Amino acid sequence: MTSEKSKPKTIKTIKINVDKCNGCRACEVICSASHASPRYSSTNPARARVRVIREPLADIYIPVYAGEYTAAECAGRDKYVIGGKEYAECAFCRASCPSRDFFKEPDSDLPLKCDMCESDPTLKEPLCVQWCLADALTFEERTEEAAPQAAPEDVDAGLEALANKHGWARVRDALGRLAQED
Amino acid sequence: MRYAETGFNLEVDLTRGSIERVPTDPRLTELHLGGLGTNAKLFWDRVPPEVEPFSPDNLLVFGTGLLVGTPAPGCNRTVVSCISPQTRLFAFSMMGGFWGPELKLAGYDKLVVRGRSPELVYLWINDDKVQIRDASRLRGLGSLETAELIRQELNEPHAQVSSIGLAGENRVFFASIEQGRSSASRLGVGAVMGDKNLKAVAVKGSQDVNVARPAEFLQMCNEALQFIRVRAKNPIPGVMPILAGLGSPQEMAIHDEKWHTENFAWGNARHRRKDFWTDDVKAAWTGTMETMRTRLLSCYNCPMKCGAAISVDTRMCSYMMKCFSKLTYTMAAFSDLNFGLRIAQKATEHGVDAFSAPQTMAFALELLEAGILTEKDMPGLPADNEGKFYWLLDRIVRREGIGDILANGTYWAAKEIGKGAEEYAHNNIKKTEQLPLKLGMLNPIYFLMYCTGEKANITQIEGNFPQAPFETRAEREAFAADWEQVPDERFKQWFVEWELRGEKSIPQYPPVDATCEIVHWQEKMHYIDDATGMCAGLSSFPLKPPFHIHILPKLISCGAGLDLDEAKLNHVTKRNRTLVRANNIRRGLTREDEKPPEDHWRKRFPELEKKLLDEYYKFKGWNLDGVPTHETLHELDLDYVTEDFKKRGILPGEAASQSPPGSSKGGAA
């Protein structure tokens, strides 16, 4: 088996150290202000693309960033126990989803997503990181090998399996249909 | 459009069960900013001096500062005002935390509560949806338990809750309002909340707070954060560690308690223990703190970590603490830190002030020792010292037996007990318990601050000027070299020349006129903060803070869309300060009330003290009785106060309106 030579890509990372978080929510404040229009003209953590999951009595402070929108909530919601503290799975989940009120524009309910403060000119670090004097949020850029493309033989093997199940005629029809839609 | 503020107050009448969203007059913002300033105006207009603290006509106002909810770091304070049951004066007890910004984000600058609910209720404010809800099942519960149960009932884990415990429900005169990370503890605001049958206020908001000049405003915020970063790495040399940085005194982070334990008084503010802080004590107390403290914590949008979560028996947080409340129970009971942190957990759930409660209990035990109270007054009092404090706390918050008398604080309890008990209520100013501090030589600056502070707490008026001179002139010059926060160069000079001993030392130095200016500057900075909601920890309290008189006018202007310079901000602040005083003068505050505890200093100087107070009153534009003169009131657009004062005979009528010489145009800029 051979694979195409993979290209390195740059991954922007915010490293979240929950042990260092003091729960001040400055990240929410500056995020919402910087996404206001005009910029910084208003503040509203409900519009922020980062929210601190705070359970002070349980000593839980987790900054979590808005990720993809999902139309449906999870069928089950698990719990993690880490170091004696019980976390809802949602505490680590980035989805803008029906089961939580985070990561939605309060006026329209439209989903929000962290854009890593992409702007022109580019910021040295996202603003939430700049405003986190507790250093719970730190910024890292790292390069990663892109995931290798599947080898042609792997595609052959998949198609053969489909043909064995549905017959070549139906697979050919399906391929033609999909190719047109594409 | 309104900037920084929402332009609306939420008015709730608990007698009638009515809820109104009331637009406010933008002119009032120009005149008073917000927070304490507009609270004072509201009380002047709506709470005449005949209103009793426990009357449905007393208001309970939660006033957020003007810049609360904007990105300004540390702007998260709420000023809670009512007529205090303890002082019977206008109270303003403050809290940081998260509640105030949430109220702003829900669309309100203030919550104004009047009347009295027939049943125990709580308020739920969720943007435009506001409900008065049944709280009968929360009766008797702790303040933090209450907050948690309300969040569960509403299924709103991120709602911010201010609540009272048993002490507030039972109208203990020093009951607090707790909100998890912070509390409004002084002057019995929790008792007034209890009197209104209001157990808690839960808030959640999702509306915008606007600023007028966003780019400039943000630039100033960024500069402040940069200042804080640099300062964290460069504490002020020659100052004790808890005061060398920013924020409130860093009691939660720093273990060395030599200064507090050896300089502050133990028991009922009585005993100095000059060799207390040994290596053994240090090791034991450090161990306690390291075991019980689970995390250092901030308030809303503030990088400082002045608070800590304290876990008494599990790794779960039991309550949050900050500053000197770490030691007040320990020192009142002559005990150790382990006891102090444990009983503070109960005290926080019950909701009592951590200055007044331990002192009142130590006072009771002194009366017992002196035979003024007897064992018959305290049936079932445990034999062990610490047990006694738990027992007394329980009686006080339930108002059972002797607790019913002690619940009124040392001043009123002593009056009721009689038999010479007044001698033991020795640490009060304006009927309320002060820091347990007993010193030798009179300090003129602190003399004036203790006398004239209307917040009933020295930490709310002291701040930007060092508490004592540094040992050498070289050290003082070094300190003054980059002291950009002073109003002008004279302040540097006064400090540089201030000696520990000799001619230029206390009580004769700083000279009276300089003392007036130094006191005025420090107080002024607190009044600015109380109007903007800026935490004193980044502004009026520490030495060399990021926010000061040369920066705040622009910050407020950019945030709120006002056009302030230093002169204008000074003028607004003087107006607020004067209106606070006017409320209290109208309620009977006199010069006679303005004195430190008799035994605060061993060495007293009656003539100097009289001169200090005379000159300071003049400087402030008050007459020799401490009443703002009609010229002062006129200059501050407060003619309506003059009218009222004349009607009440507080100021002479038109014909005889000459105020004492020198009292006009006091120069208090």
XYZ file of N, CA and C in Angstrom, chain A residues 17-30 33 38-47 51-61 82-86 101-102 106-107 127 129-134, chain B residues 69-73 98 102 105 144 148 151 156-158 160 181 204-212 214-215 218 221-222 225 228-229 294-305 309 315-320:
312
model
N -6.083 25.514 30.654
C -5.655 24.908 31.914
C -6.720 25.200 32.975
N -7.595 24.223 33.184
C -8.732 24.480 34.082
C -8.272 24.661 35.529
N -7.099 24.189 35.852
C -6.592 24.386 37.221
C -6.263 25.853 37.491
N -5.950 26.584 36.409
C -5.555 27.979 36.598
C -6.719 28.958 36.461
N -7.867 28.472 36.015
C -8.991 29.376 35.775
C -9.518 29.911 37.108
N -9.683 31.237 37.188
C -10.236 31.866 38.394
C -11.702 32.223 38.226
N -12.260 31.807 37.131
C -13.692 32.002 36.922
C -14.131 33.422 36.695
N -13.240 34.309 36.217
C -13.602 35.736 36.163
C -14.421 36.095 34.937
N -14.379 35.262 33.920
C -15.182 35.460 32.704
C -14.704 36.628 31.844
N -13.465 37.084 32.048
C -12.934 38.131 31.171
C -12.919 37.651 29.720
N -12.716 36.347 29.512
C -12.711 35.796 28.150
C -14.059 36.030 27.470
N -15.135 35.825 28.235
C -16.476 36.042 27.670
C -16.682 37.520 27.343
N -16.212 38.364 28.258
C -16.411 39.802 28.099
C -15.725 40.297 26.823
N -14.437 39.980 26.693
C -13.700 40.541 25.560
C -14.126 39.882 24.254
N -17.313 41.586 23.216
C -17.049 42.981 22.807
C -16.375 43.025 21.441
N -20.270 48.373 15.848
C -18.826 48.414 15.648
C -18.070 47.681 16.767
N -16.857 47.319 16.416
C -16.055 46.529 17.331
C -15.945 47.181 18.719
N -16.122 46.396 19.744
C -16.031 46.802 21.160
C -17.164 47.727 21.610
N -18.165 47.923 20.761
C -19.197 48.898 21.131
C -20.169 48.359 22.168
N -20.244 47.036 22.310
C -21.135 46.511 23.347
C -20.578 45.214 23.921
N -21.037 44.898 25.088
C -20.596 43.692 25.781
C -21.825 42.880 26.145
N -21.743 41.594 25.951
C -22.848 40.726 26.321
C -22.362 39.273 26.298
N -21.992 38.737 27.445
C -21.454 37.371 27.459
C -22.373 36.347 26.799
N -23.658 36.641 26.737
C -24.559 35.686 26.079
C -24.215 35.540 24.596
N -23.512 36.518 24.037
C -23.086 36.419 22.634
C -21.672 35.865 22.487
N -17.462 30.335 26.754
C -18.201 30.484 28.011
C -17.488 29.676 29.071
N -17.529 30.197 30.272
C -16.923 29.438 31.365
C -18.019 28.608 32.026
N -17.866 27.308 31.944
C -18.775 26.422 32.676
C -18.360 26.539 34.142
N -19.231 27.135 34.933
C -18.867 27.403 36.334
C -19.760 26.614 37.261
N -19.167 25.805 38.095
C -19.907 25.212 39.203
C -19.086 25.463 40.447
N -19.202 26.669 41.009
C -18.306 27.056 42.091
C -18.300 26.072 43.267
N -19.462 25.570 43.628
C -19.506 24.677 44.797
C -18.735 23.395 44.545
N -18.681 22.977 43.295
C -17.959 21.757 42.960
C -16.542 22.043 42.482
N -16.141 23.307 42.554
C -14.804 23.716 42.120
C -14.549 23.390 40.654
N -15.569 23.630 39.834
C -15.426 23.371 38.394
C -15.481 24.696 37.634
N -14.428 24.969 36.896
C -14.352 26.176 36.056
C -13.743 25.749 34.730
N -13.382 12.988 37.181
C -11.944 13.224 37.040
C -11.428 13.780 38.355
N -10.515 13.095 38.945
C -9.953 13.567 40.213
C -11.026 13.800 41.261
N -12.055 12.965 41.261
C -13.089 13.075 42.291
C -14.186 14.080 41.961
N -14.028 14.827 40.862
C -15.063 15.801 40.499
C -15.879 15.262 39.338
N -17.190 15.453 39.436
C -18.064 14.914 38.399
C -18.409 15.995 37.375
N -28.038 26.639 26.397
C -28.346 27.979 25.893
C -27.084 28.759 25.513
N -25.940 28.125 25.599
C -24.712 28.785 25.154
C -24.604 28.758 23.623
N -28.514 35.608 21.177
C -29.741 35.682 21.978
C -30.947 36.191 21.188
N -30.734 37.080 20.209
C -31.875 37.631 19.477
C -32.454 36.630 18.480
N -8.077 37.300 21.484
C -8.235 38.277 22.584
C -8.513 37.622 23.927
N -7.245 35.044 25.073
C -5.942 34.667 25.631
C -5.245 35.907 26.188
N -5.315 36.999 25.410
C -4.664 38.233 25.868
C -5.267 38.745 27.182
N -6.571 38.511 27.365
C -7.240 39.036 28.559
C -7.200 38.062 29.732
N -6.649 36.873 29.518
C -6.598 35.898 30.611
C -5.280 36.057 31.355
N -5.267 36.933 32.357
C -4.030 37.159 33.101
C -3.706 35.997 34.035
N -4.688 35.121 34.231
C -4.429 33.935 35.066
C -3.667 32.871 34.286
N -20.522 46.082 33.897
C -21.005 45.407 32.694
C -20.259 45.809 31.433
N -19.474 46.889 31.514
C -18.599 47.234 30.394
C -17.322 46.393 30.522
N -16.442 46.429 29.518
C -15.203 45.649 29.658
C -14.187 46.239 30.642
N -14.472 47.321 31.331
C -13.482 47.893 32.252
C -13.153 46.872 33.345
N -11.885 46.450 33.435
C -11.545 45.414 34.421
C -11.913 45.851 35.835
N -20.531 38.609 40.935
C -21.094 38.440 39.597
C -22.517 38.946 39.460
N -24.708 40.934 36.067
C -25.834 40.159 35.532
C -27.106 41.022 35.503
N -26.863 43.259 32.594
C -27.086 42.514 31.356
C -28.554 42.127 31.203
N -26.145 30.184 51.013
C -25.580 29.508 49.842
C -26.433 28.314 49.433
N -28.328 27.721 45.731
C -28.230 26.482 44.961
C -29.624 25.918 44.671
N -31.333 27.899 41.941
C -30.803 27.569 40.601
C -31.384 26.243 40.117
N -31.659 26.867 36.115
C -30.800 27.912 35.549
C -29.460 27.875 36.279
N -28.585 26.958 35.886
C -27.337 26.805 36.643
C -26.462 28.052 36.641
N -26.665 28.951 35.681
C -25.805 30.125 35.624
C -26.490 31.408 36.092
N -27.318 34.211 38.723
C -26.595 34.749 39.878
C -27.605 35.065 40.973
N -19.588 34.528 45.654
C -18.247 35.069 45.591
C -18.068 36.307 46.470
N -30.619 36.627 35.648
C -29.880 36.196 34.468
C -30.199 37.159 33.337
N -29.140 37.597 32.648
C -29.366 38.593 31.616
C -28.674 38.256 30.312
N -29.248 38.709 29.219
C -28.617 38.442 27.923
C -28.744 39.640 27.002
N -28.658 40.849 27.589
C -28.751 42.037 26.754
C -27.417 42.776 26.712
N -27.299 43.671 25.739
C -26.023 44.354 25.535
C -25.845 45.519 26.510
N -24.602 45.719 26.924
C -24.227 46.958 27.609
C -23.324 47.713 26.636
N -23.712 48.935 26.309
C -23.000 49.683 25.270
C -21.954 50.620 25.855
N -20.916 50.875 25.104
C -20.005 51.958 25.488
C -19.960 52.988 24.359
N -19.659 54.241 24.749
C -19.830 55.348 23.800
C -18.681 55.444 22.805
N -15.891 53.168 21.760
C -15.371 51.807 21.974
C -13.849 51.686 21.840
N -13.276 52.259 20.798
C -11.855 52.018 20.560
C -11.005 52.622 21.685
N -11.506 50.613 24.963
C -10.775 49.346 24.984
C -9.279 49.546 25.163
N -8.649 49.972 28.716
C -8.745 48.686 29.431
C -7.463 47.885 29.222
N -6.996 47.864 27.985
C -5.774 47.109 27.686
C -4.577 47.676 28.440
N -4.750 46.511 31.989
C -4.337 45.108 32.135
C -2.815 44.980 32.062
N -1.380 46.034 35.293
C -1.579 45.000 36.319
C -0.550 43.876 36.145
N -0.308 43.517 34.889
C 0.693 42.474 34.599
C 2.073 42.868 35.129
N -9.293 25.689 48.290
C -9.261 24.875 47.071
C -8.869 25.683 45.833
N -9.112 26.981 45.844
C -8.800 27.756 44.636
C -8.861 29.244 44.961
N -7.970 29.997 44.357
C -8.075 31.455 44.436
C -9.053 31.924 43.357
N -9.862 32.916 43.679
C -10.950 33.281 42.782
C -11.037 34.775 42.520
N -11.586 35.085 41.374
C -11.770 36.472 40.962
C -13.244 36.823 40.977
N -13.514 38.114 40.935
C -14.865 38.590 40.640
C -14.985 38.748 39.114
N -16.157 39.178 38.675
C -16.450 39.324 37.249
C -15.433 40.239 36.565
N -14.856 39.733 35.516
C -13.965 40.506 34.661
C -12.867 41.227 35.444
N -12.239 40.511 36.334
C -11.132 41.094 37.083
C -10.002 40.079 37.173
N -8.791 40.501 36.865
C -7.683 39.552 36.886
C -7.122 39.283 38.286
N -7.543 40.071 39.290
C -7.009 39.840 40.625
C -7.643 38.576 41.211
N -6.966 38.024 42.190
C -7.477 36.806 42.824
C -7.582 37.048 44.320
N -11.969 29.906 47.479
C -12.966 28.926 47.868
C -12.403 28.164 49.053
N -13.730 18.113 49.634
C -12.989 18.907 48.656
C -13.917 19.864 47.903
N -15.203 19.737 48.175
C -16.145 20.663 47.572
C -16.052 22.005 48.308
N -16.322 23.062 47.580
C -16.268 24.376 48.202
C -17.434 24.548 49.159
N -17.166 25.038 50.330
C -18.244 25.314 51.271
C -18.669 26.774 51.195
N -17.725 27.641 50.974
C -18.048 29.066 50.898
C -16.833 29.797 50.357
N -16.990 31.079 50.111
C -15.858 31.867 49.629
C -15.562 33.001 50.592
